[in-house]
Short mmCIF file of C-alpha atoms in Angstrom, two decimals:
data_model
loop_
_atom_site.label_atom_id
_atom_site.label_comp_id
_atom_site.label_asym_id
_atom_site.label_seq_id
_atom_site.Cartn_x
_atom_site.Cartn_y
_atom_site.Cartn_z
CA UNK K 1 6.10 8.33 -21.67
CA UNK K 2 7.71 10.18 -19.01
CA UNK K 3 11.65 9.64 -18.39
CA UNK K 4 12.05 7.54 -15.35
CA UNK K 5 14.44 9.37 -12.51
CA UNK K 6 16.59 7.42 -10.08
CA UNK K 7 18.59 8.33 -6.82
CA UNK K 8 22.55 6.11 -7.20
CA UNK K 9 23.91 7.79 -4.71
CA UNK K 10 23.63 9.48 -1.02
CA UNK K 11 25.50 11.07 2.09
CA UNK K 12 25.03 12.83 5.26
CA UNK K 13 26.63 14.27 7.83
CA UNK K 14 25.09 13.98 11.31
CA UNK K 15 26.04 13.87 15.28
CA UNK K 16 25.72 10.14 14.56
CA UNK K 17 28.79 10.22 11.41
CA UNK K 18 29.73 11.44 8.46
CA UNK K 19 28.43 8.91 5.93
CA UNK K 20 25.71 6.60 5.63
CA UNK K 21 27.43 3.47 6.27
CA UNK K 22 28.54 5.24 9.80
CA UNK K 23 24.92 6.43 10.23
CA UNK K 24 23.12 3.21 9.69
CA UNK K 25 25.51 1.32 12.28
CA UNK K 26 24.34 3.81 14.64
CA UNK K 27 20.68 3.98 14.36
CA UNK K 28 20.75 -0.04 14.26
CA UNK K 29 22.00 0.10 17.87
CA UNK K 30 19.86 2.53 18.83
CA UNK K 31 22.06 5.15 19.51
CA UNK K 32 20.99 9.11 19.07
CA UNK K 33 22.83 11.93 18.92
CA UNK K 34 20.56 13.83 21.30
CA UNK K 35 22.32 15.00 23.94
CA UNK K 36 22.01 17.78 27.04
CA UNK K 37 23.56 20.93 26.29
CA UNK K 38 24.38 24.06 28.39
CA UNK K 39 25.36 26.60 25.95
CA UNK K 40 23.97 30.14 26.74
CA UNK K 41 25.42 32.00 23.20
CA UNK K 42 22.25 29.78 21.84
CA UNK K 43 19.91 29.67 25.09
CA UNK K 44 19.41 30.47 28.40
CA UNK K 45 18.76 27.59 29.59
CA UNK K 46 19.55 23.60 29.45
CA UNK K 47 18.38 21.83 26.11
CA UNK K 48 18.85 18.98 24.34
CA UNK K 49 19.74 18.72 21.32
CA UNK K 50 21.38 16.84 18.20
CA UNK K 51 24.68 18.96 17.23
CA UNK K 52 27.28 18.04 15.03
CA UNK K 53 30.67 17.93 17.10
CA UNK K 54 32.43 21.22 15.41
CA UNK K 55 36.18 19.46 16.27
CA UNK K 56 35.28 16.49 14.06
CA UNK K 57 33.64 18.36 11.25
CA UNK K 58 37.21 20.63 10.88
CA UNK K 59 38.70 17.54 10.98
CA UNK K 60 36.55 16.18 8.33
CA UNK K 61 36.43 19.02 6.11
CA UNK K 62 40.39 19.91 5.93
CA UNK K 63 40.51 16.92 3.89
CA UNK K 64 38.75 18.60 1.25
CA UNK K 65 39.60 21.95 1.68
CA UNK K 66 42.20 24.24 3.13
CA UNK K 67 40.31 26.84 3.45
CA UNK K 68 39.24 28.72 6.83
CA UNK K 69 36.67 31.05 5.41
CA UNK K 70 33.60 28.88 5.42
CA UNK K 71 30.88 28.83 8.25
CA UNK K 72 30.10 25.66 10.17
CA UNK K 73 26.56 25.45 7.85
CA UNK K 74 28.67 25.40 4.61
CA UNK K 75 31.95 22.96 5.84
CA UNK K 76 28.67 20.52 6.74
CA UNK K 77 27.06 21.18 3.14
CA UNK K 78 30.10 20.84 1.25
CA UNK K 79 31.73 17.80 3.23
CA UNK K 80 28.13 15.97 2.22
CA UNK K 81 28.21 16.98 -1.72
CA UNK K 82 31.77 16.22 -1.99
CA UNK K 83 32.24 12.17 -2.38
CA UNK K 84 29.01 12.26 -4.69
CA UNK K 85 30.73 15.53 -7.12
CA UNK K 86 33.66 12.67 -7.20
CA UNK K 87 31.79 10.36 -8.91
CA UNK K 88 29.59 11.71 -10.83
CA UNK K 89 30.53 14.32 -14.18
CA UNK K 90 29.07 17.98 -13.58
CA UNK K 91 27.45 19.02 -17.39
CA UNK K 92 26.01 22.61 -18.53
CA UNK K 93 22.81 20.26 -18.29
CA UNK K 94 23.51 19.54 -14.07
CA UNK K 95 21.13 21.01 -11.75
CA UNK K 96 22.26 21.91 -8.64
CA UNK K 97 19.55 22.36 -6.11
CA UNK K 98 20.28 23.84 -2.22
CA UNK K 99 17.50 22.99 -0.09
CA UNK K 100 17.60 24.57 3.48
CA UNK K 101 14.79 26.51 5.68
CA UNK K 102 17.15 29.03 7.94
CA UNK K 103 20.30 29.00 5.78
CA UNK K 104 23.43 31.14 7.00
CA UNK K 105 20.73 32.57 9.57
CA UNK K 106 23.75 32.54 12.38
CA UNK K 107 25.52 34.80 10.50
CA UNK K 108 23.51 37.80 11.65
CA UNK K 109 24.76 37.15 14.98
CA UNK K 110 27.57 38.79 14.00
CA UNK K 111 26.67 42.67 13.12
CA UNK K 112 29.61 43.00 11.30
CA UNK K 113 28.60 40.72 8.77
CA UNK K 114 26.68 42.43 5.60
CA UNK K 115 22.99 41.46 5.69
CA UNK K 116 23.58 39.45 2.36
CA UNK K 117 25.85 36.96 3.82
CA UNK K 118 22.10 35.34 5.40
CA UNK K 119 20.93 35.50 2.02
CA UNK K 120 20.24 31.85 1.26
CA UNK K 121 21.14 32.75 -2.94
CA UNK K 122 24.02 33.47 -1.70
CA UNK K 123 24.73 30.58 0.10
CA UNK K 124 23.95 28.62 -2.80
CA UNK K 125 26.20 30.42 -5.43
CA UNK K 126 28.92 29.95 -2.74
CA UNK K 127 28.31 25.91 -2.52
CA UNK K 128 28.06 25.38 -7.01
CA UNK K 129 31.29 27.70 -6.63
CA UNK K 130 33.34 25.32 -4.95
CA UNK K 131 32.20 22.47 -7.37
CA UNK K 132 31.99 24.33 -10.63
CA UNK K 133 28.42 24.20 -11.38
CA UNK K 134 27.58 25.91 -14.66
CA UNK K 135 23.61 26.19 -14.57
CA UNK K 136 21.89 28.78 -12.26
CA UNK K 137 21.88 27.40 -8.48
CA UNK K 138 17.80 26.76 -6.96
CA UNK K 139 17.21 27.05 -3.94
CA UNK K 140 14.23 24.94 -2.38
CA UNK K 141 13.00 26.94 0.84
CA UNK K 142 9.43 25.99 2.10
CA UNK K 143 9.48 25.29 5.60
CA UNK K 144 10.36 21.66 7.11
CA UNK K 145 8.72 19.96 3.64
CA UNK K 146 12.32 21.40 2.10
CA UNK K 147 14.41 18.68 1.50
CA UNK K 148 11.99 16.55 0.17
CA UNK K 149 10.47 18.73 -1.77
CA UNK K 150 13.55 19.02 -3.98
CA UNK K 151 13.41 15.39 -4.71
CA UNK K 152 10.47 16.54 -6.34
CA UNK K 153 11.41 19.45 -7.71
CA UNK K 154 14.70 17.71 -9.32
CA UNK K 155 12.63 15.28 -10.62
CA UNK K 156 9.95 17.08 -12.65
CA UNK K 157 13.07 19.20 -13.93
CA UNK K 158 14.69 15.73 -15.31
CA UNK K 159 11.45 14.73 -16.73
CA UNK K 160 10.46 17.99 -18.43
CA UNK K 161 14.23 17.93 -20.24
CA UNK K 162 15.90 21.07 -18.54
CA UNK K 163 18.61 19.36 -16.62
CA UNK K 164 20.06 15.65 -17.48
CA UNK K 165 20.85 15.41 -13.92
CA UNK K 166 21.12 16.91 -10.48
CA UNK K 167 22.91 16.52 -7.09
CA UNK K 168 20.92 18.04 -3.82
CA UNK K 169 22.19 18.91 -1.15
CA UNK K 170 20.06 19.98 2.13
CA UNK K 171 20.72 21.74 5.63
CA UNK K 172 20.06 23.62 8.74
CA UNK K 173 22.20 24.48 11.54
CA UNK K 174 21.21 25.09 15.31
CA UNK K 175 21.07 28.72 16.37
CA UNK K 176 19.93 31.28 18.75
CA UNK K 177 17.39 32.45 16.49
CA UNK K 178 16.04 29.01 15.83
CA UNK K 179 16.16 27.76 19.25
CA UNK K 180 14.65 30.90 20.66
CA UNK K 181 11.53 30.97 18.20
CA UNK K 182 10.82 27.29 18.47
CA UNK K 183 11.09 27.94 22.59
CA UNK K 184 8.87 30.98 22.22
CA UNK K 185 6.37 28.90 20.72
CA UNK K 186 6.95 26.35 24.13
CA UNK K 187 7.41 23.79 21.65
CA UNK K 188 10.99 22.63 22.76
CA UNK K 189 10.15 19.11 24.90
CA UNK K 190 11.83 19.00 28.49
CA UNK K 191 13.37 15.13 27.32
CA UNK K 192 14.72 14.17 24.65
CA UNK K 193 11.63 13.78 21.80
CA UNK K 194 9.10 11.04 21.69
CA UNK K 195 7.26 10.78 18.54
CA UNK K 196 3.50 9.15 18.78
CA UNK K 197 3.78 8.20 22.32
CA UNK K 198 1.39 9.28 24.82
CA UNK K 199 4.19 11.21 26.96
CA UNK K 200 5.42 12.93 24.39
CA UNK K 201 5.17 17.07 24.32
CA UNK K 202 7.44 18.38 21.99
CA UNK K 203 10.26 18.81 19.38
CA UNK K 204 13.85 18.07 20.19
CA UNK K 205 15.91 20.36 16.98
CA UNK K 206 19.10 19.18 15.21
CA UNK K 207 21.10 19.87 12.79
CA UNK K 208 22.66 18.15 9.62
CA UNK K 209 23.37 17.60 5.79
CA UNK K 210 22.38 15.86 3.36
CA UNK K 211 23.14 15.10 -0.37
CA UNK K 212 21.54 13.03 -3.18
CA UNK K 213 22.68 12.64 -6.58
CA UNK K 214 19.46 12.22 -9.30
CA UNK K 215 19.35 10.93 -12.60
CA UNK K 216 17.31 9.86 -15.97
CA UNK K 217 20.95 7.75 -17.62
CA UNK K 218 19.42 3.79 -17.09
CA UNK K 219 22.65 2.98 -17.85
CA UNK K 220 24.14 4.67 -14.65
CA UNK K 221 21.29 2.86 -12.82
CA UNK K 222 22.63 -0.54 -11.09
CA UNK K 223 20.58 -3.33 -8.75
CA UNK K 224 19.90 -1.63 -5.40
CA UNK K 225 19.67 2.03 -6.79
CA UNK K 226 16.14 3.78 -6.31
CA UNK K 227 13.72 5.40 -8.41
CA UNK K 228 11.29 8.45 -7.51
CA UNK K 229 7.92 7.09 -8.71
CA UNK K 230 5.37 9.86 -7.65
CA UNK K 231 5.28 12.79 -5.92
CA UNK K 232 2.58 15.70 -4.55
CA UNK K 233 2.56 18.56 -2.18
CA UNK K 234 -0.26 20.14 -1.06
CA UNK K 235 -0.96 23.46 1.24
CA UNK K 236 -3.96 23.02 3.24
CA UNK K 237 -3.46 26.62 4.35
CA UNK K 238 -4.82 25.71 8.02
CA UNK K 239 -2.56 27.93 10.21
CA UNK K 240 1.01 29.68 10.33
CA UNK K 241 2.37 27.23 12.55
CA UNK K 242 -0.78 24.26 13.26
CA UNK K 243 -1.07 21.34 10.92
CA UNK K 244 -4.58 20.36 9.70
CA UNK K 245 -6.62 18.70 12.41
CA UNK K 246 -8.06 16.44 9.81
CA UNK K 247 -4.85 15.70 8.26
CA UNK K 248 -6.41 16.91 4.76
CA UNK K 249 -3.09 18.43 3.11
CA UNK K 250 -1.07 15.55 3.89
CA UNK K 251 -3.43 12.87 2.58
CA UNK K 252 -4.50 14.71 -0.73
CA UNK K 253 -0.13 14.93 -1.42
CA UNK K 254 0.10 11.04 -0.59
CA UNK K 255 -2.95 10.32 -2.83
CA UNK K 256 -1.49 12.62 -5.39
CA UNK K 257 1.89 10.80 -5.54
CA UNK K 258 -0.05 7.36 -5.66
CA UNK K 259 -2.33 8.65 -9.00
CA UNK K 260 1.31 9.30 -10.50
CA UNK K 261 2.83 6.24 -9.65
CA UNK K 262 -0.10 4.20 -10.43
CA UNK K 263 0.49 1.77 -7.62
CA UNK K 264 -1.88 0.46 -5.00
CA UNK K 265 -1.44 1.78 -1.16
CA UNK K 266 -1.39 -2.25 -0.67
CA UNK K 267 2.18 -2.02 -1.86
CA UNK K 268 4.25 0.16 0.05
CA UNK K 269 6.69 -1.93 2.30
CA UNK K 270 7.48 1.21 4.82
CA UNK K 271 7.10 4.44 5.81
CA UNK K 272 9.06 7.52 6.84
CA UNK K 273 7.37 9.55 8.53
CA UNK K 274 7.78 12.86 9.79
CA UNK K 275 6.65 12.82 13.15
CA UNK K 276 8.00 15.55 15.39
CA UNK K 277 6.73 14.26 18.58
CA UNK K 278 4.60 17.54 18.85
CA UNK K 279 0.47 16.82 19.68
CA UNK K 280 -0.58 18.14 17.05
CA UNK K 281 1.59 16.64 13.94
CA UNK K 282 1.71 13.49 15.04
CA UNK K 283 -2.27 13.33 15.77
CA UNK K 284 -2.72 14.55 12.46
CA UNK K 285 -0.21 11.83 10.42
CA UNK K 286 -2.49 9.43 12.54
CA UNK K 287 -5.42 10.41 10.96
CA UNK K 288 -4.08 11.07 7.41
CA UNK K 289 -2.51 7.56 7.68
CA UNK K 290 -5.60 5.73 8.60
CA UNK K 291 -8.24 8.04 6.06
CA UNK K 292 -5.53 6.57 3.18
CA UNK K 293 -5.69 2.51 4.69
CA UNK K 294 -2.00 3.11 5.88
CA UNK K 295 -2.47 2.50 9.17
CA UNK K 296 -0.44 -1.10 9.15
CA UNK K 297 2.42 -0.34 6.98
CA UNK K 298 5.47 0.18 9.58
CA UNK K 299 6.30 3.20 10.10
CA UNK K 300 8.60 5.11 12.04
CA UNK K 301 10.21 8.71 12.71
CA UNK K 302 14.05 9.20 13.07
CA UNK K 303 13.66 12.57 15.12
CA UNK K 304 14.60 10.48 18.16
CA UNK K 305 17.46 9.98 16.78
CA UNK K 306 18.82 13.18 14.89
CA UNK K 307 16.07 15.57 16.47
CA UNK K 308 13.96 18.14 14.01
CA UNK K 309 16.55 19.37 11.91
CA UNK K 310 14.08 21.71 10.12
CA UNK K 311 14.56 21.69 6.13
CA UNK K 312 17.20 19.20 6.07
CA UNK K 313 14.95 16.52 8.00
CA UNK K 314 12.94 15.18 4.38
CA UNK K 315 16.18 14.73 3.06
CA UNK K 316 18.05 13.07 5.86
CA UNK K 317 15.21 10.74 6.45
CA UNK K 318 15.17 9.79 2.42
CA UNK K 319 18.72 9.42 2.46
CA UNK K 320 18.11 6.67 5.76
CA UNK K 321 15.20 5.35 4.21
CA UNK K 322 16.86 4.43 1.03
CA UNK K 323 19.95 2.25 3.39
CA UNK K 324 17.08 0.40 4.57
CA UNK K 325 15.64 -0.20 1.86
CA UNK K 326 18.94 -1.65 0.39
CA UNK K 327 19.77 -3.57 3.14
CA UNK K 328 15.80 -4.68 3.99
CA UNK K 329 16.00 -3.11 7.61
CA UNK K 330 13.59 -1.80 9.33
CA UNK K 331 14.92 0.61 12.60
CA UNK K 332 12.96 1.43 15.53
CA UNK K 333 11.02 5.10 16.34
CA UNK K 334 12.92 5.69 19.22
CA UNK K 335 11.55 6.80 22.39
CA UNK K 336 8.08 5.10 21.84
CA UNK K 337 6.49 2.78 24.03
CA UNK K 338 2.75 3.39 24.03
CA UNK K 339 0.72 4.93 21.89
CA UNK K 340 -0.47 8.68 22.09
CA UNK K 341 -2.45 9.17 19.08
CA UNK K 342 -6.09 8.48 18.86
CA UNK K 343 -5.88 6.20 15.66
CA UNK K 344 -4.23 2.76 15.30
CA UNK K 345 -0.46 2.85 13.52
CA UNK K 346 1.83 0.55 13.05
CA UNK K 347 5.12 2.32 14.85
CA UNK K 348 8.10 -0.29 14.77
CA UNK K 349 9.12 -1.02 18.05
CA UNK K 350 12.61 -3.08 17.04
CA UNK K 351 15.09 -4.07 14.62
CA UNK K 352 12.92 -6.01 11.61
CA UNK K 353 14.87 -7.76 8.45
CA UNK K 354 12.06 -7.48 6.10
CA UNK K 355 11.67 -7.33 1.74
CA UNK K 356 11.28 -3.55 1.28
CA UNK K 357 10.60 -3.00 -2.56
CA UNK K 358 8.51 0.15 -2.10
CA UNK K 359 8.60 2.87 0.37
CA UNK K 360 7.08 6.73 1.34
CA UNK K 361 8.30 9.22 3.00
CA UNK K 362 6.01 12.55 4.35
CA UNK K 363 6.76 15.86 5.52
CA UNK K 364 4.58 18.61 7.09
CA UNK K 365 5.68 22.27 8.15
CA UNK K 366 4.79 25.57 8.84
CA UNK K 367 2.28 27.12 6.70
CA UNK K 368 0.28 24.55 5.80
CA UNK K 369 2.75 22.91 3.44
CA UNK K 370 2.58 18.96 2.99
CA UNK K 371 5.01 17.00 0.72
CA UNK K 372 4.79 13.00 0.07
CA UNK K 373 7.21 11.04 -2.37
CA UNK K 374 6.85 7.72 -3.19
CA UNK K 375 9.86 5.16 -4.25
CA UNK K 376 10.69 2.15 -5.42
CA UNK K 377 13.91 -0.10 -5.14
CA UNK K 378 15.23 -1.53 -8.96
CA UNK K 379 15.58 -5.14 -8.29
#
C-alpha cells in the first residue's frame, strides 16, 4: 500500500495580501488585484495587470531579513516559504522543490548581470540557502502546469521513500520579456480578464508566490488538513502555444488521477479550474469537462482575480482551493456573466457555503502540457 501524502500547511503572497487568511477576505468580497498600469520599462503601452505593491513587499520582507541583495522574485519566494520553514523541522530527508516558468528572467534586463543569475538552478540553490536545505534543490519548470505539477512531483517522491517530506514553493514575476511575448502573441485582453464568458478575448498576467508544505507523518496530520489522492499529466503535443481543440490531454490527466484515487467523478465537490479567459483554453476545459460528466460540478477560475501568473498560477489556485475547502466556500469566477463556451458548465456566479470533501484542480500550458490533481479534505 502506497504511503498516503497530505498538504498541513499553505501561504501566498499576492496584490490581494500576504497570507491566506488576508487573501480569502479579499476574494470573498470580490475584490481583484487587477489594476491599470502605465509603466513603459515593461510596455509601451497601458495594461492591466495584477502586481504585487514593491513598498509593501520591502516592508514585509525586512522582517525576515536584513538583507538588500535579493530581487523582487526572491523577497516574494522567500517571504511565502518562511512562516511554513517555522513550523515545520528541515531533515537530510526534506525535499525542497522551486517551481517557476520565467524565474529571475528580469535579471537580464540588466547587462551587467552574468547570464547565470537567470539561471532558474540558481535561483533555487539561492532560496534552500537561506533555509538550510540539505538535499539537492528541484526545480519544476514546464510551462503554466508548474506549480501543480510539483504537488505531484513531491508526492510520488514521498511515496517512493526518497524524501520524508517537502515544502514547495512557486513563482513568476511580471516583466518586459513576459509582457512583450504574451502581447506579441495579441493575447493580452484590452479589460481586465473574463474567463468563459462570451466577451471575453484574452489573458490579464500577474504575478505571485506560493508555498505548500507536504507530508507522509499521520501524526502531523490534524482535522481540516488535505490529502493529494491522485494525480496525471498528460502532453497532447497539439501546438507550441494552442491547447487541444478536443480537450484530449486534459481529460486523459483528469481520468488518470481518478484511476489512482479510485473515486467516482460523482464525488468531487468543486473545481479549480484554469481558465485563462483566452478562446481557445477555455473552449477546450468546456469540452474536456463535459467528455468526463463534469459539466455540473462548480467550478470557477481565480484569474479575475490575481490574473495569469504563469507557473505560479496551479499553485496559487491549490493553495485558495484548499481555504475553501476548509471553510466550505465556494467564491465567484469573476468577470462572468454569460456564457461563451459552446458546452454547458457550471461557473459559480456568487458566494456559496457548501460541504466540500473532495476537490480538482487543472492546469494547461504551452506545449501541450496538461496536469490534474485530485484532493480530499481529512474529516
Amino acid at each position: 500500500m502506497q504511503k498516503e501524502v497530505f498538504i498541513t500547511d499553505s501561504n501566498c503572497i499576492t496584490p490581494l495580501g500576504f497570507d491566506v487568511v488576508s487573501n480569502m477576505e479579499a476574494l470573498s468580497k470580490g475584490r481583484s488585484g487587477i489594476q491599470l498600469h502605465k509603466n513603459s520599462r515593461m510596455l509601451n503601452q497601458s495594461f492591466y495587470s495584477a502586481i504585487v505593491n514593491s513598498v509593501a513587499l520591502k516592508a514585509a520582507f525586512a522582517k525576515i531579513s536584513t538583507k538588500s541583495d535579493f530581487t523582487k522574485l526572491e523577497k516574494m519566494l522567500l517571504l511565502a516559504l518562511s512562516p511554513l520553514v517555522a513550523k515545520h523541522k528541515i531533515t537530510p530527508r526534506t525535499a525542497f522543490i522551486l517551481s517557476t516558468t520565467k524565474g529571475n528572467i528580469s535579471a537580464l534586463e540588466n547587462q551587467k548581470n552574468p547570464i547565470e543569475a537567470a539561471h532558474l538552478s540558481a535561483l533555487a540553490k539561492k532560496v534552500s540557502l537561506f533555509f538550510g536545505f540539505t538535499t539537492q534543490p528541484i526545480v519544476v519548470s514546464n510551462a503554466c502546469v508548474s506549480g501543480i505539477l510539483a504537488i505531484a512531483v513531491a508526492k510520488r517522491m514521498i511515496q517512493s521513500g526518497a524524501y520524508d517530506d517537502a515544502f514547495i514553493v512557486a513563482g513568476d514575476e511580471l516583466s518586459a520579456f513576459v509582457l512583450s511575448g504574451f502581447n506579441s502573441f495579441q493575447a493580452m485582453s484590452e479589460l481586465p480578464c473574463k474567463p468563459y464568458d462570451k466577451d471575453r478575448n484574452g489573458v490579464t498576467l500577474g504575478e505571485a508566490t506560493a508555498a505548500v508544505y507536504m507530508t507522509s507523518d499521520t501524526k502531523a496530520v490534524k482535522s481540516g488538513a488535505i490529502k493529494v489522492i491522485g494525480d496525471g499529466a498528460i502532453n497532447d503535443a497539439n501546438h507550441i502555444s494552442g491547447p487541444s481543440r478536443t480537450g484530449e490531454g486534459l481529460l486523459r490527466s483528469i481520468e488518470s488521477a481518478f484511476r489512482e484515487a479510485n473515486i467516482d467523478s460523482t464525488k468531487i465537490d468543486y473545481i479549480s479550474a484554469h481558465g485563462t479567459a483566452t478562446l481557445f483554453n477555455d473552449e477546450m476545459e468546456a469540452i474536456a469537462f463535459n467528455r468526463l460528466g463534469l459539466q455540473n460540478v462548480p467550478m470557477n477560475s481565480l484569474k479575475g482575480y490575481y490574473g495569469h501568473t504563469l507557473g505560479t498560477s496551479g499553485l496559487l489556485e491549490t493553495v485558495i482551493a484548499i481555504a475553501c475547502a476548509t471553510q466550505n466556500q465556494l467564491i465567484p469566477s469573476k468577470g462572468y456573466k454569460k456564457s461563451g463556451v459552446s458546452q454547458p458548465i457550471n461557473i459559480i456566479e456568487k458566494n456559496q457555503e457548501t460541504e466540500i470533501r473532495y476537490f480538482l484542480k487543472t492546469a494547461s500550458g504551452f506545449g501541450g502540457c496538461n496536469t490534474a490533481v485530485l484532493f480530499e479534505k481529512v474529516n
